[in-house]
PDB file of C-alpha atoms in Angstrom:
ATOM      1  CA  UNK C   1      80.575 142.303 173.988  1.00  0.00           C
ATOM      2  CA  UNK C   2      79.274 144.762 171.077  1.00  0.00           C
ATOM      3  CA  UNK C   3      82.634 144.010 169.184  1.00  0.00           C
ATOM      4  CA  UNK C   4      81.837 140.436 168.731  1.00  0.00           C
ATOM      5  CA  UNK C   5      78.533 140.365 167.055  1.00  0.00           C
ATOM      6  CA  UNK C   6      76.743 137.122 168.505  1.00  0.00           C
ATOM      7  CA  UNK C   7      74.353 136.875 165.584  1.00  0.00           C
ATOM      8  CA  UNK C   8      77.286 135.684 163.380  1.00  0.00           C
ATOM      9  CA  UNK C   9      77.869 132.480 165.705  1.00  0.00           C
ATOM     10  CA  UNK C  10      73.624 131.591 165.552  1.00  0.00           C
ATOM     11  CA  UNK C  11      72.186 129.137 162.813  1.00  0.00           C
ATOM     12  CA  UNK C  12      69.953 131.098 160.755  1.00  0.00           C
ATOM     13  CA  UNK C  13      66.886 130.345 162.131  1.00  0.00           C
ATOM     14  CA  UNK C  14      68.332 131.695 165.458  1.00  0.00           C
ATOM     15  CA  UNK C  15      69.833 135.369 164.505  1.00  0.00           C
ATOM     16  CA  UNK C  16      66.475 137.449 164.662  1.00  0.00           C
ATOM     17  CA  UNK C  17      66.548 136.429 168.159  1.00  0.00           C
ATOM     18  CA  UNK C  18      70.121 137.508 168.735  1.00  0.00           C
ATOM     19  CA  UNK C  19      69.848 140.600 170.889  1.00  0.00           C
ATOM     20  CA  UNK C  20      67.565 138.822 173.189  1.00  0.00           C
ATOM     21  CA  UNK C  21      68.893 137.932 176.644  1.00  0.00           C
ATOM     22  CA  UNK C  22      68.497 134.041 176.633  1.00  0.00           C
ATOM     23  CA  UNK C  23      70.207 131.348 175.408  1.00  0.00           C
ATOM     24  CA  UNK C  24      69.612 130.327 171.516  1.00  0.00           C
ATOM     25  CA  UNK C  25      70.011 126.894 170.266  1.00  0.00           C
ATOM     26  CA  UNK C  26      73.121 125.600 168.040  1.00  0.00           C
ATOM     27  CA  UNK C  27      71.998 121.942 167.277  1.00  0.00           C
ATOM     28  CA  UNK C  28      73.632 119.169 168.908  1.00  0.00           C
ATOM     29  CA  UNK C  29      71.711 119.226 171.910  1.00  0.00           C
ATOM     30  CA  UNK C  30      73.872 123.108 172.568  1.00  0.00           C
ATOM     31  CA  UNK C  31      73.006 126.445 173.421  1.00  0.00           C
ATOM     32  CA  UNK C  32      74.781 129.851 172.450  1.00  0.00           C
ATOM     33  CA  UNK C  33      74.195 131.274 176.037  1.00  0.00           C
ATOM     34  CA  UNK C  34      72.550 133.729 177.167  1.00  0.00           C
ATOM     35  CA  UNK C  35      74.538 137.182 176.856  1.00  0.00           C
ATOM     36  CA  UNK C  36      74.188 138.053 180.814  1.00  0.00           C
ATOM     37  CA  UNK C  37      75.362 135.156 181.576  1.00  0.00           C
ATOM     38  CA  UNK C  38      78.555 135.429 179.258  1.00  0.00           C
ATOM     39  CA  UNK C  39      78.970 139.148 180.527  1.00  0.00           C
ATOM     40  CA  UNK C  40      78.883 137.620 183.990  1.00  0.00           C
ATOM     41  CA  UNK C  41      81.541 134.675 184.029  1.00  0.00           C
ATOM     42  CA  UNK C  42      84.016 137.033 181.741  1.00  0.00           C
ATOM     43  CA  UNK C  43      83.748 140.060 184.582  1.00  0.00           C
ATOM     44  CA  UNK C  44      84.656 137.126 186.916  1.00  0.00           C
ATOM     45  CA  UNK C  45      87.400 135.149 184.675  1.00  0.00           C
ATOM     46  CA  UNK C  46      89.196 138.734 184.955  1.00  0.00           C
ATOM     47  CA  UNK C  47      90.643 138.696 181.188  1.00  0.00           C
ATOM     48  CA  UNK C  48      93.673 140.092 180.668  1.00  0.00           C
ATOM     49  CA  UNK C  49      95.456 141.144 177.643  1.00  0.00           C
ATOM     50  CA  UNK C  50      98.235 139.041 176.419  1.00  0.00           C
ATOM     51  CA  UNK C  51      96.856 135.970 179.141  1.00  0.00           C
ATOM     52  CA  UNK C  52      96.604 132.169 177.379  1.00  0.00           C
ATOM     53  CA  UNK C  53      92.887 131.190 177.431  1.00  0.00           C
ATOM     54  CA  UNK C  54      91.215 127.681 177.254  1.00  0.00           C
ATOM     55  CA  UNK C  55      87.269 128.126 176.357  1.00  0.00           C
ATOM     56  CA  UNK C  56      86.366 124.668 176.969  1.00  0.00           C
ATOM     57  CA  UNK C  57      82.923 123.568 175.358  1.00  0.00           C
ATOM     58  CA  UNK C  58      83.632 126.276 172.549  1.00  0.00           C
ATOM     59  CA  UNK C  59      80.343 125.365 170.694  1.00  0.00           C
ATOM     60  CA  UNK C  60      79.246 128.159 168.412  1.00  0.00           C
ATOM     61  CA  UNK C  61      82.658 129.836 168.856  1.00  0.00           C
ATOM     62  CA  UNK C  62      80.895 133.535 170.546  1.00  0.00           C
ATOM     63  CA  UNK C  63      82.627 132.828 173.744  1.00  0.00           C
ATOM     64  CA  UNK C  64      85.900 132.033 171.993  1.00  0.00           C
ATOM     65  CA  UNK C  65      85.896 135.265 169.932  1.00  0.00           C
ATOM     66  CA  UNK C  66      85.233 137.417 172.718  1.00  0.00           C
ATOM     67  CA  UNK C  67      87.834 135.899 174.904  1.00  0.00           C
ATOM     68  CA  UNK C  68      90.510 136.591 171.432  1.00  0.00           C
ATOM     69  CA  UNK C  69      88.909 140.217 171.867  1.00  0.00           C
ATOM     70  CA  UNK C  70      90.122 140.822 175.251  1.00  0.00           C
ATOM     71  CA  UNK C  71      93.459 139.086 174.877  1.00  0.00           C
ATOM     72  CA  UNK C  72      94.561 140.925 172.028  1.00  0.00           C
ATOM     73  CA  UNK C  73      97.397 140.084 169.549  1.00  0.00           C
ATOM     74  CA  UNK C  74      99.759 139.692 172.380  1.00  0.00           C
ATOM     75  CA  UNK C  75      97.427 136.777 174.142  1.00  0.00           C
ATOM     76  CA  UNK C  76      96.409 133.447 172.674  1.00  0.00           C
ATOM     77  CA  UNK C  77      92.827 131.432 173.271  1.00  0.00           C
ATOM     78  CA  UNK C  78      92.335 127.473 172.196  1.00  0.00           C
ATOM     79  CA  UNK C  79      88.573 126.556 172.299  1.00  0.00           C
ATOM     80  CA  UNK C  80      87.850 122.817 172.605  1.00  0.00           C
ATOM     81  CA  UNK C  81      84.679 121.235 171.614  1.00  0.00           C
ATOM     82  CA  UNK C  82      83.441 117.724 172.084  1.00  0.00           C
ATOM     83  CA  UNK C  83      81.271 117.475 169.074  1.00  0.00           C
ATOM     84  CA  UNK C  84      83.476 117.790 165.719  1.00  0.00           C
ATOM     85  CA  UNK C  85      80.419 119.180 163.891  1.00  0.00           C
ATOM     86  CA  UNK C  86      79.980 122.092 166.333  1.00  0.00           C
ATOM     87  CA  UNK C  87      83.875 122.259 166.297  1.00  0.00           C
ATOM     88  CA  UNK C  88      84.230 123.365 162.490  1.00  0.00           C
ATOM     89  CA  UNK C  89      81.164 125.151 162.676  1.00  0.00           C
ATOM     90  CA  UNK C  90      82.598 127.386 165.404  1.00  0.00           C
ATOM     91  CA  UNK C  91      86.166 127.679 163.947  1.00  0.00           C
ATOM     92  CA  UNK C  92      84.269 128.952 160.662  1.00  0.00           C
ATOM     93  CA  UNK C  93      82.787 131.297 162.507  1.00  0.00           C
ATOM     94  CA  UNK C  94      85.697 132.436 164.550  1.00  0.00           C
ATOM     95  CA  UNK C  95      87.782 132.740 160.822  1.00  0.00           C
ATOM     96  CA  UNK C  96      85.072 135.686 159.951  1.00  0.00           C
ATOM     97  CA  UNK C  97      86.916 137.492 162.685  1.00  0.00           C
ATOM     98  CA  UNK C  98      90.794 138.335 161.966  1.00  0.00           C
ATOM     99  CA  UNK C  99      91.890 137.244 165.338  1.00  0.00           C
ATOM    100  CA  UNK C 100      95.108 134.569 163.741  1.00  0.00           C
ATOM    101  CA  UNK C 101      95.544 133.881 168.000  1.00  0.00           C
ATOM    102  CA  UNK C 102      92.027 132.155 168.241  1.00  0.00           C
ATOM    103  CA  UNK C 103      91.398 128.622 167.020  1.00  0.00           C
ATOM    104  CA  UNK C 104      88.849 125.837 167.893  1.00  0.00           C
ATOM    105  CA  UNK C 105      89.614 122.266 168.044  1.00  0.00           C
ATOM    106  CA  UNK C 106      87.796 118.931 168.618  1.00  0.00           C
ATOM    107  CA  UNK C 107      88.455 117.915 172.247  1.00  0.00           C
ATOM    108  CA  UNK C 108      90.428 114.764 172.730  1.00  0.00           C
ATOM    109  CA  UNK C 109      88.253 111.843 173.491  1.00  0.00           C
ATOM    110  CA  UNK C 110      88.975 111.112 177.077  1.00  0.00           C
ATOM    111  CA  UNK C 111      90.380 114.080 177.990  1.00  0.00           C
ATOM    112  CA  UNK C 112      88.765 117.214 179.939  1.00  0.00           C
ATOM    113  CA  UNK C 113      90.245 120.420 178.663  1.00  0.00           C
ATOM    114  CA  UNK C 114      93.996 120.558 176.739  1.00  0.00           C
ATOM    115  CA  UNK C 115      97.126 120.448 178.986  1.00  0.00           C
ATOM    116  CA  UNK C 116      99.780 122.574 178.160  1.00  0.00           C
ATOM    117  CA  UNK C 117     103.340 123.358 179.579  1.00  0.00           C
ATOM    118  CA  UNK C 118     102.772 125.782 182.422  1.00  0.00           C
ATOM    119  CA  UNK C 119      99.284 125.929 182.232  1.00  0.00           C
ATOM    120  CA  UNK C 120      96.683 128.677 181.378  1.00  0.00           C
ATOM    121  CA  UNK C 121      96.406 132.241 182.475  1.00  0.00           C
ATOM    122  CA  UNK C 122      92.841 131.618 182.340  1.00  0.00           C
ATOM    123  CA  UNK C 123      90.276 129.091 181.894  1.00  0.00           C
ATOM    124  CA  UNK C 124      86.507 129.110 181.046  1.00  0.00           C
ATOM    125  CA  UNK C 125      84.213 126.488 180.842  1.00  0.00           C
ATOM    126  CA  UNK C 126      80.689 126.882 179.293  1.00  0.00           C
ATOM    127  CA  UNK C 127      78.633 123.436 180.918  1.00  0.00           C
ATOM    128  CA  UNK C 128      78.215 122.611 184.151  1.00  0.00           C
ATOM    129  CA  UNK C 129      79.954 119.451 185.846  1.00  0.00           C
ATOM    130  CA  UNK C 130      78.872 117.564 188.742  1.00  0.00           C
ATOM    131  CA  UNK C 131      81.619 118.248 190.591  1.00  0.00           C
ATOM    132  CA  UNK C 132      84.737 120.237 190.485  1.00  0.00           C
ATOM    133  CA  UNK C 133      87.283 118.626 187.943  1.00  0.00           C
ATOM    134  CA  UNK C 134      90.714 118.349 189.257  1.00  0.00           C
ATOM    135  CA  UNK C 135      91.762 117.441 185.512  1.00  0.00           C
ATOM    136  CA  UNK C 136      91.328 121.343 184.757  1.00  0.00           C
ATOM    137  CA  UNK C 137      92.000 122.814 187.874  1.00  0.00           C
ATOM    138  CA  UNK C 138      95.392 121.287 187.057  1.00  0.00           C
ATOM    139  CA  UNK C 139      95.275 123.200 183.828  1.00  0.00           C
ATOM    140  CA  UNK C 140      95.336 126.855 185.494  1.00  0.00           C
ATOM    141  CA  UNK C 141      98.622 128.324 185.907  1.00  0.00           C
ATOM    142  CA  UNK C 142     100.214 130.002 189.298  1.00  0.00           C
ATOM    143  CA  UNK C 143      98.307 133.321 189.097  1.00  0.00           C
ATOM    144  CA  UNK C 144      95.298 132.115 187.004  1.00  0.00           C
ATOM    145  CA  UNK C 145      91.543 131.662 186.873  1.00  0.00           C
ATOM    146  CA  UNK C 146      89.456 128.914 186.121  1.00  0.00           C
ATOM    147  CA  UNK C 147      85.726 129.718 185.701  1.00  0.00           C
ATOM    148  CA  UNK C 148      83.040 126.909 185.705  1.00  0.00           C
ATOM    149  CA  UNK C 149      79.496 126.127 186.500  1.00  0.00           C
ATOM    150  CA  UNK C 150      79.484 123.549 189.303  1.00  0.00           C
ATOM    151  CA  UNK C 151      76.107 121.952 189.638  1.00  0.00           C
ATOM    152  CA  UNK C 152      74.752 125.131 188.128  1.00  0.00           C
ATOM    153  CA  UNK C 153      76.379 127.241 190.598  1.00  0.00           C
ATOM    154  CA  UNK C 154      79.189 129.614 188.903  1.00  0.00           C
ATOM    155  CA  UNK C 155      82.628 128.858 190.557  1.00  0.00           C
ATOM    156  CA  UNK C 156      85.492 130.749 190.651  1.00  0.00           C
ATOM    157  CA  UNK C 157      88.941 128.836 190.944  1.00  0.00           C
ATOM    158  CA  UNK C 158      91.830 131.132 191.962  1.00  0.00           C
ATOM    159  CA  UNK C 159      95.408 129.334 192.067  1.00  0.00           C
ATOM    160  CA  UNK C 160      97.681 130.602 194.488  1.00  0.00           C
ATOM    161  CA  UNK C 161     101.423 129.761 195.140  1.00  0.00           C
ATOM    162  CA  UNK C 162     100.474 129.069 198.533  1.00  0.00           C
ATOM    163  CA  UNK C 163      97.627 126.755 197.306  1.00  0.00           C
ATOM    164  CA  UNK C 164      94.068 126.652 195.380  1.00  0.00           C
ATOM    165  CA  UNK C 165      90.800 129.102 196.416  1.00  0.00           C
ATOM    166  CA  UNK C 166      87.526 128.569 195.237  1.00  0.00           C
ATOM    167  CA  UNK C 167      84.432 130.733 195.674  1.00  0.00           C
ATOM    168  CA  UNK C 168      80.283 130.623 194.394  1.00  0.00           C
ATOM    169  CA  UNK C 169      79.422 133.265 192.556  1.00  0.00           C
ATOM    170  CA  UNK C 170      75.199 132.817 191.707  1.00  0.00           C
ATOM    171  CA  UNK C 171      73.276 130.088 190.114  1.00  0.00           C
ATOM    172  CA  UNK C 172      72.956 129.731 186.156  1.00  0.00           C
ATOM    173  CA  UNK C 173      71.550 127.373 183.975  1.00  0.00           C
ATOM    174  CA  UNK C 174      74.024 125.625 181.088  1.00  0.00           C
ATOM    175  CA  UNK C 175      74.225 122.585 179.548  1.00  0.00           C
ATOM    176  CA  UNK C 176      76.224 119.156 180.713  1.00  0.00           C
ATOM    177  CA  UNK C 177      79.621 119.029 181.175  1.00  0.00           C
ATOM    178  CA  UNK C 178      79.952 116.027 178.722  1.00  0.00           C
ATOM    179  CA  UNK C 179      83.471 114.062 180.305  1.00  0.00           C
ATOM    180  CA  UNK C 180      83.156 115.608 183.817  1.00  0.00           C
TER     181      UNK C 180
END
């Protein structure tokens, strides 16, 4: 996490207040979260380099840049975010990092994550849903991990060959899972 300086993805009234261990609003009703908590679902996401990443609910882009950090070169990471304002904002301040496999785009209205072809080595969502989407469980390739706050409660979605395994990993506090 000290490679990817979180007081570059804070509004300016928000950076003195970077190195403290709570979330920081970004406008829009969003948080940049709180750094233990970021630490916390990318020890259990399991990031490995070269893996394809979805950061779903990219926001300020922090999450984003520090998921193209442990990737590498070799990897690739798409961060979707519902609100287009947040969306540039957070690609701008991914660009101040030269990380060319990063990018953040406006999430499809309607549509809970970004389907690809064969899925994603890893997923990470940063807003809690209600209940466990299907729609990106679907999303996580054989092998992969899908991390999300369910209810507040930080699950971890493993799939299998032989099937899908899900386990609770501590209670957190994030935003709404806006399309859950």
């Amino acid at each position: 996490m000290s490679a990817i300086d979180r007081r570059r993805f804070l509004p300016r009234n928000q950076r003195p207040y970077a190195r403290d261990d709570r979330p920081l609003p970004i406008g829009h009703g969003q948080t940049n979260s709180q750094p233990r908590t970021v630490a916390d679902t990318l020890r259990l996401l399991q990031v490995p380099r070269g893996a394809r990443v979805l950061d779903v609910g990219s926001g300020s882009g922090w999450t984003t840049a520090l998921l193209a950090h442990l990737v590498g070169p070799g990897g690739s990471v798409v961060g979707v975010e519902i609100d287009p304002d947040l969306a540039e904002w957070g690609a701008s301040n991914l660009a101040s990092y030269p990380m060319s496999w990063a990018r953040i785009e406006v999430a499809e209205p309607g549509l809970l994550g970004r389907p690809t072809m064969g899925g994603y080595d890893r997923i990470l969502v940063s807003a809690a849903a209600q209940v466990l989407p299907q729609e990106l469980v679907d999303q996580v390739a054989i092998g992969g991990r899908l991390v999300i706050p369910v209810q507040h409660v930080l699950v971890l979605v493993e799939q299998h060959l032989t099937g899908t395994v899900t386990s609770r990993h501590g209670t957190y506090s994030f935003v709404p899972l806006i399309g859950s």
